[in-house]
PDB file of C-alpha atoms in Angstrom:
ATOM      1  CA  MET A   1     -30.418 -25.737 -14.115  1.00 55.00           C
ATOM      2  CA  ARG A   2     -30.822 -22.440 -12.303  1.00 57.00           C
ATOM      3  CA  ARG A   3     -28.042 -19.866 -12.652  1.00 54.00           C
ATOM      4  CA  CYS A   4     -27.089 -17.348  -9.933  1.00 52.00           C
ATOM      5  CA  ASP A   5     -25.727 -14.219 -11.631  1.00 52.00           C
ATOM      6  CA  LYS A   6     -25.997 -12.104  -8.477  1.00 48.00           C
ATOM      7  CA  LEU A   7     -23.074 -13.829  -6.788  1.00 46.00           C
ATOM      8  CA  ILE A   8     -20.815 -12.986  -9.711  1.00 44.00           C
ATOM      9  CA  ASP A   9     -21.949  -9.336  -9.700  1.00 44.00           C
ATOM     10  CA  LYS A  10     -21.496  -9.075  -5.952  1.00 46.00           C
ATOM     11  CA  GLY A  11     -17.993 -10.505  -6.256  1.00 49.00           C
ATOM     12  CA  ARG A  12     -17.050  -7.932  -8.890  1.00 50.00           C
ATOM     13  CA  ARG A  13     -18.469  -5.078  -6.827  1.00 51.00           C
ATOM     14  CA  GLN A  14     -16.591  -6.212  -3.727  1.00 55.00           C
ATOM     15  CA  PHE A  15     -13.391  -6.611  -5.704  1.00 52.00           C
ATOM     16  CA  LEU A  16     -13.680  -3.162  -7.341  1.00 57.00           C
ATOM     17  CA  GLY A  17     -14.686  -1.522  -4.067  1.00 60.00           C
ATOM     18  CA  ALA A  18     -11.717  -3.012  -2.249  1.00 58.00           C
ATOM     19  CA  GLY A  19      -9.430  -1.927  -5.114  1.00 59.00           C
ATOM     20  CA  ALA A  20     -10.755   1.633  -4.916  1.00 55.00           C
ATOM     21  CA  ILE A  21     -10.184   1.763  -1.156  1.00 61.00           C
ATOM     22  CA  ALA A  22      -6.639   0.417  -1.587  1.00 58.00           C
ATOM     23  CA  THR A  23      -5.902   3.004  -4.287  1.00 59.00           C
ATOM     24  CA  VAL A  24      -7.129   5.890  -2.127  1.00 55.00           C
ATOM     25  CA  GLY A  25      -5.058   4.591   0.782  1.00 56.00           C
ATOM     26  CA  ALA A  26      -1.936   4.318  -1.363  1.00 55.00           C
ATOM     27  CA  ALA A  27      -2.429   7.835  -2.736  1.00 54.00           C
ATOM     28  CA  ALA A  28      -2.866   9.264   0.759  1.00 53.00           C
ATOM     29  CA  THR A  29       0.311   7.526   1.916  1.00 50.00           C
ATOM     30  CA  ALA A  30       2.274   8.728  -1.132  1.00 50.00           C
ATOM     31  CA  CYS A  31       1.165  12.330  -0.595  1.00 50.00           C
ATOM     32  CA  ALA A  32       2.008  12.332   3.105  1.00 48.00           C
ATOM     33  CA  PRO A  33       5.211  14.165   4.111  1.00 45.00           C
ATOM     34  CA  SER A  34       8.209  11.855   4.407  1.00 39.00           C
ATOM     35  CA  ALA A  35      11.813  12.090   5.486  1.00 34.00           C
ATOM     36  CA  GLN A  36      12.900  10.931   2.030  1.00 36.00           C
ATOM     37  CA  ALA A  37      11.536  13.802  -0.058  1.00 38.00           C
ATOM     38  CA  ASP A  38       9.608  17.033   0.273  1.00 39.00           C
ATOM     39  CA  VAL A  39       7.286  18.307  -2.393  1.00 37.00           C
ATOM     40  CA  ASN A  40       8.528  21.566  -3.846  1.00 37.00           C
ATOM     41  CA  LYS A  41       5.724  23.400  -5.624  1.00 36.00           C
ATOM     42  CA  ALA A  42       7.906  26.297  -6.786  1.00 40.00           C
ATOM     43  CA  ASN A  43       8.578  24.706 -10.165  1.00 46.00           C
ATOM     44  CA  PRO A  44       8.736  26.758 -13.367  1.00 48.00           C
ATOM     45  CA  SER A  45       6.878  24.022 -15.273  1.00 50.00           C
ATOM     46  CA  GLY A  46       4.033  24.100 -12.744  1.00 51.00           C
ATOM     47  CA  GLY A  47       4.322  20.477 -11.521  1.00 50.00           C
ATOM     48  CA  ALA A  48       5.583  19.161  -8.217  1.00 50.00           C
ATOM     49  CA  ILE A  49       9.272  18.304  -7.898  1.00 49.00           C
ATOM     50  CA  LEU A  50      10.723  15.974  -5.310  1.00 52.00           C
ATOM     51  CA  SER A  51      13.621  17.542  -3.435  1.00 55.00           C
ATOM     52  CA  TYR A  52      16.869  15.622  -3.480  1.00 74.00           C
ATOM     53  CA  PRO A  53      20.284  16.056  -1.921  1.00 73.00           C
ATOM     54  CA  ARG A  54      22.714  17.995  -4.095  1.00 86.00           C
ATOM     55  CA  VAL A  55      24.892  15.718  -6.220  1.00 95.00           C
ATOM     56  CA  ARG A  56      27.888  17.048  -8.159  1.00 97.00           C
ATOM     57  CA  LEU A  57      27.706  15.814 -11.756  1.00 98.00           C
ATOM     58  CA  ALA A  58      30.522  17.661 -13.536  1.00 98.00           C
ATOM     59  CA  ASN A  59      32.268  21.000 -14.002  1.00 98.00           C
ATOM     60  CA  MET A  60      31.494  23.515 -16.759  1.00 98.00           C
ATOM     61  CA  ALA A  61      35.045  23.027 -18.106  1.00 97.00           C
ATOM     62  CA  GLU A  62      34.251  19.353 -18.851  1.00 98.00           C
ATOM     63  CA  LEU A  63      31.355  20.171 -21.192  1.00 98.00           C
ATOM     64  CA  LYS A  64      31.784  20.630 -24.931  1.00 98.00           C
ATOM     65  CA  LEU A  65      29.261  22.518 -27.033  1.00 97.00           C
ATOM     66  CA  ASN A  66      26.367  20.281 -28.167  1.00 97.00           C
ATOM     67  CA  GLU A  67      28.089  17.031 -27.042  1.00 97.00           C
ATOM     68  CA  PRO A  68      26.478  14.828 -24.372  1.00 98.00           C
ATOM     69  CA  HIS A  69      28.457  14.349 -21.156  1.00 98.00           C
ATOM     70  CA  ASN A  70      27.447  11.053 -19.484  1.00 98.00           C
ATOM     71  CA  VAL A  71      26.287  11.179 -15.854  1.00 98.00           C
ATOM     72  CA  SER A  72      24.065   9.180 -13.491  1.00 96.00           C
ATOM     73  CA  TYR A  73      21.359  10.754 -11.348  1.00 95.00           C
ATOM     74  CA  PRO A  74      19.870  10.291  -8.776  1.00 91.00           C
ATOM     75  CA  ASP A  75      21.848   7.034  -8.481  1.00 90.00           C
ATOM     76  CA  GLU A  76      24.139   4.793 -10.557  1.00 91.00           C
ATOM     77  CA  ALA A  77      21.146   2.886 -11.996  1.00 91.00           C
ATOM     78  CA  ALA A  78      19.794   6.038 -13.672  1.00 93.00           C
ATOM     79  CA  PRO A  79      21.841   7.024 -16.753  1.00 97.00           C
ATOM     80  CA  GLY A  80      21.681  10.582 -18.013  1.00 97.00           C
ATOM     81  CA  VAL A  81      23.554  13.315 -19.843  1.00 98.00           C
ATOM     82  CA  LEU A  82      24.482  16.954 -19.443  1.00 98.00           C
ATOM     83  CA  LEU A  83      24.445  19.211 -22.510  1.00 98.00           C
ATOM     84  CA  LYS A  84      25.830  22.687 -23.156  1.00 98.00           C
ATOM     85  CA  LEU A  85      23.619  24.006 -25.942  1.00 97.00           C
ATOM     86  CA  GLY A  86      25.216  27.421 -26.526  1.00 96.00           C
ATOM     87  CA  GLN A  87      22.046  29.509 -26.088  1.00 96.00           C
ATOM     88  CA  PRO A  88      19.614  30.052 -23.203  1.00 97.00           C
ATOM     89  CA  VAL A  89      17.011  27.255 -23.066  1.00 96.00           C
ATOM     90  CA  MET A  90      14.091  26.141 -20.902  1.00 91.00           C
ATOM     91  CA  GLY A  91      15.411  24.866 -17.584  1.00 93.00           C
ATOM     92  CA  GLY A  92      18.959  25.881 -18.500  1.00 96.00           C
ATOM     93  CA  ALA A  93      21.547  26.530 -15.801  1.00 97.00           C
ATOM     94  CA  GLY A  94      24.950  28.182 -15.709  1.00 96.00           C
ATOM     95  CA  PRO A  95      26.045  31.709 -16.562  1.00 95.00           C
ATOM     96  CA  ASP A  96      24.495  31.507 -20.037  1.00 96.00           C
ATOM     97  CA  GLY A  97      21.412  29.466 -19.074  1.00 96.00           C
ATOM     98  CA  ASP A  98      22.424  26.862 -21.659  1.00 97.00           C
ATOM     99  CA  VAL A  99      23.310  23.771 -19.589  1.00 98.00           C
ATOM    100  CA  VAL A 100      20.638  21.079 -19.251  1.00 98.00           C
ATOM    101  CA  GLY A 101      20.553  17.506 -18.008  1.00 98.00           C
ATOM    102  CA  PHE A 102      18.210  14.648 -18.859  1.00 98.00           C
ATOM    103  CA  SER A 103      17.575  10.994 -18.139  1.00 97.00           C
ATOM    104  CA  VAL A 104      18.444   8.943 -21.214  1.00 97.00           C
ATOM    105  CA  LEU A 105      15.893   6.169 -20.685  1.00 96.00           C
ATOM    106  CA  CYS A 106      12.774   6.559 -22.800  1.00 96.00           C
ATOM    107  CA  PRO A 107       9.782   7.166 -20.513  1.00 94.00           C
ATOM    108  CA  HIS A 108       7.679   4.850 -22.701  1.00 93.00           C
ATOM    109  CA  GLN A 109       9.482   1.521 -22.251  1.00 93.00           C
ATOM    110  CA  GLY A 110      12.974   2.356 -21.012  1.00 94.00           C
ATOM    111  CA  TYR A 111      14.947   2.024 -24.246  1.00 96.00           C
ATOM    112  CA  PRO A 112      18.283   3.912 -24.158  1.00 97.00           C
ATOM    113  CA  LEU A 113      17.986   7.191 -26.064  1.00 97.00           C
ATOM    114  CA  SER A 114      20.541   8.580 -28.488  1.00 97.00           C
ATOM    115  CA  TYR A 115      21.284  12.281 -28.859  1.00 98.00           C
ATOM    116  CA  HIS A 116      21.231  13.839 -32.333  1.00 97.00           C
ATOM    117  CA  ALA A 117      23.247  17.054 -32.325  1.00 96.00           C
ATOM    118  CA  GLU A 118      21.891  18.231 -35.712  1.00 96.00           C
ATOM    119  CA  ASP A 119      18.384  18.908 -34.407  1.00 95.00           C
ATOM    120  CA  ARG A 120      19.177  18.714 -30.674  1.00 97.00           C
ATOM    121  CA  SER A 121      16.803  15.842 -30.029  1.00 97.00           C
ATOM    122  CA  PHE A 122      16.848  12.585 -28.103  1.00 98.00           C
ATOM    123  CA  ASN A 123      15.590   9.642 -30.128  1.00 97.00           C
ATOM    124  CA  CYS A 124      14.304   6.226 -29.068  1.00 96.00           C
ATOM    125  CA  PRO A 125      15.190   3.172 -31.185  1.00 95.00           C
ATOM    126  CA  GLY A 126      12.292   1.153 -29.750  1.00 92.00           C
ATOM    127  CA  HIS A 127       9.151   2.987 -30.805  1.00 91.00           C
ATOM    128  CA  TYR A 128      10.668   6.148 -32.297  1.00 91.00           C
ATOM    129  CA  SER A 129       9.690   8.692 -29.640  1.00 95.00           C
ATOM    130  CA  ARG A 130      11.614  11.962 -29.986  1.00 97.00           C
ATOM    131  CA  PHE A 131      12.304  14.624 -27.346  1.00 97.00           C
ATOM    132  CA  ASP A 132      13.451  18.246 -27.753  1.00 97.00           C
ATOM    133  CA  ALA A 133      16.525  19.132 -25.652  1.00 97.00           C
ATOM    134  CA  GLU A 134      15.970  22.870 -26.178  1.00 96.00           C
ATOM    135  CA  ALA A 135      12.361  22.727 -24.932  1.00 96.00           C
ATOM    136  CA  GLY A 136      12.894  21.014 -21.579  1.00 95.00           C
ATOM    137  CA  GLY A 137      12.713  17.471 -22.959  1.00 96.00           C
ATOM    138  CA  GLN A 138       9.264  17.993 -24.447  1.00 96.00           C
ATOM    139  CA  GLN A 139       8.064  15.077 -26.538  1.00 95.00           C
ATOM    140  CA  ILE A 140       8.129  15.887 -30.254  1.00 94.00           C
ATOM    141  CA  TRP A 141       6.635  12.655 -31.514  1.00 92.00           C
ATOM    142  CA  GLY A 142       6.074   9.006 -30.562  1.00 92.00           C
ATOM    143  CA  GLN A 143       4.587   6.579 -28.090  1.00 89.00           C
ATOM    144  CA  ALA A 144       5.805   8.108 -24.813  1.00 89.00           C
ATOM    145  CA  SER A 145       3.120   9.464 -22.514  1.00 89.00           C
ATOM    146  CA  GLN A 146       5.337  11.949 -20.699  1.00 92.00           C
ATOM    147  CA  ASN A 147       8.195  14.302 -21.490  1.00 95.00           C
ATOM    148  CA  LEU A 148      11.805  13.322 -20.918  1.00 96.00           C
ATOM    149  CA  PRO A 149      12.784  13.696 -17.244  1.00 96.00           C
ATOM    150  CA  GLN A 150      14.930  16.830 -16.865  1.00 96.00           C
ATOM    151  CA  TYR A 151      17.352  17.495 -14.008  1.00 96.00           C
ATOM    152  CA  LEU A 152      17.075  20.593 -11.856  1.00 95.00           C
ATOM    153  CA  LEU A 153      20.616  21.973 -12.105  1.00 97.00           C
ATOM    154  CA  ARG A 154      22.599  24.594 -10.201  1.00 96.00           C
ATOM    155  CA  VAL A 155      26.081  25.853 -11.064  1.00 97.00           C
ATOM    156  CA  ASP A 156      28.285  27.260  -8.300  1.00 97.00           C
ATOM    157  CA  ASP A 157      30.981  29.967  -8.512  1.00 96.00           C
ATOM    158  CA  LYS A 158      33.675  27.374  -9.342  1.00 97.00           C
ATOM    159  CA  GLY A 159      31.650  26.025 -12.289  1.00 97.00           C
ATOM    160  CA  ASP A 160      30.654  22.797 -10.549  1.00 98.00           C
ATOM    161  CA  ILE A 161      27.293  21.515 -11.809  1.00 98.00           C
ATOM    162  CA  TYR A 162      24.945  20.025  -9.219  1.00 97.00           C
ATOM    163  CA  ALA A 163      21.677  18.156  -9.722  1.00 96.00           C
ATOM    164  CA  GLU A 164      19.002  18.887  -7.115  1.00 94.00           C
ATOM    165  CA  GLY A 165      15.942  17.090  -8.480  1.00 92.00           C
ATOM    166  CA  ILE A 166      14.050  15.751 -11.485  1.00 92.00           C
ATOM    167  CA  ASP A 167      10.817  17.108 -12.998  1.00 91.00           C
ATOM    168  CA  GLU A 168       9.314  13.782 -14.199  1.00 89.00           C
ATOM    169  CA  LEU A 169       9.244  10.194 -12.967  1.00 88.00           C
ATOM    170  CA  LEU A 170      12.134   8.032 -14.194  1.00 91.00           C
ATOM    171  CA  TYR A 171      11.164   4.997 -16.262  1.00 91.00           C
ATOM    172  CA  GLY A 172      10.411   1.863 -14.251  1.00 89.00           C
ATOM    173  CA  ARG A 173      10.283   3.502 -10.839  1.00 86.00           C
ATOM    174  CA  LEU A 174       7.540   4.296  -8.382  1.00 81.00           C
ATOM    175  CA  SER A 175       9.830   6.954  -6.908  1.00 78.00           C
ATOM    176  CA  ASN A 176      12.921   8.635  -8.320  1.00 77.00           C
ATOM    177  CA  THR A 177      14.936   7.834  -5.196  1.00 71.00           C
ATOM    178  CA  LEU A 178      15.756   4.401  -3.810  1.00 64.00           C
TER     179      LEU A 178
END
């Protein structure tokens, strides 16, 4: 019996070609300006940050040194924490540059992270990824392929802490805003 391998090869080529065209189209659409978010390239870490509306998360008086303060940002389905670390740190806000905020879902598979005050790290119970709170959520060790998403924070004259964006993609989302 005669076999026709060329039809199989042609089918794969057509499939891959169509997939490549779809990917390029999706990337062009994602990079186009939208009413939802503007790309802000003035980021200290060098990456693009989506701009968000200001959301009040807490007041400086509510924070205790090296204790996580639970928040949600950019919406209720995105748990996070604010930390006052007591010394200026990367991405820190406030008068002392020591207030930071992070998502508490592991970027690897979305496990809830726990904060360890002793070494100021976030730790994942799923696959043991660890993230440094003093170094902008940089991954210390583990399976995650990105750093911990950190909030862009601003503190006003009254001590109110506002989130204005996030520097990494939140776990499980194609966009950080709904």
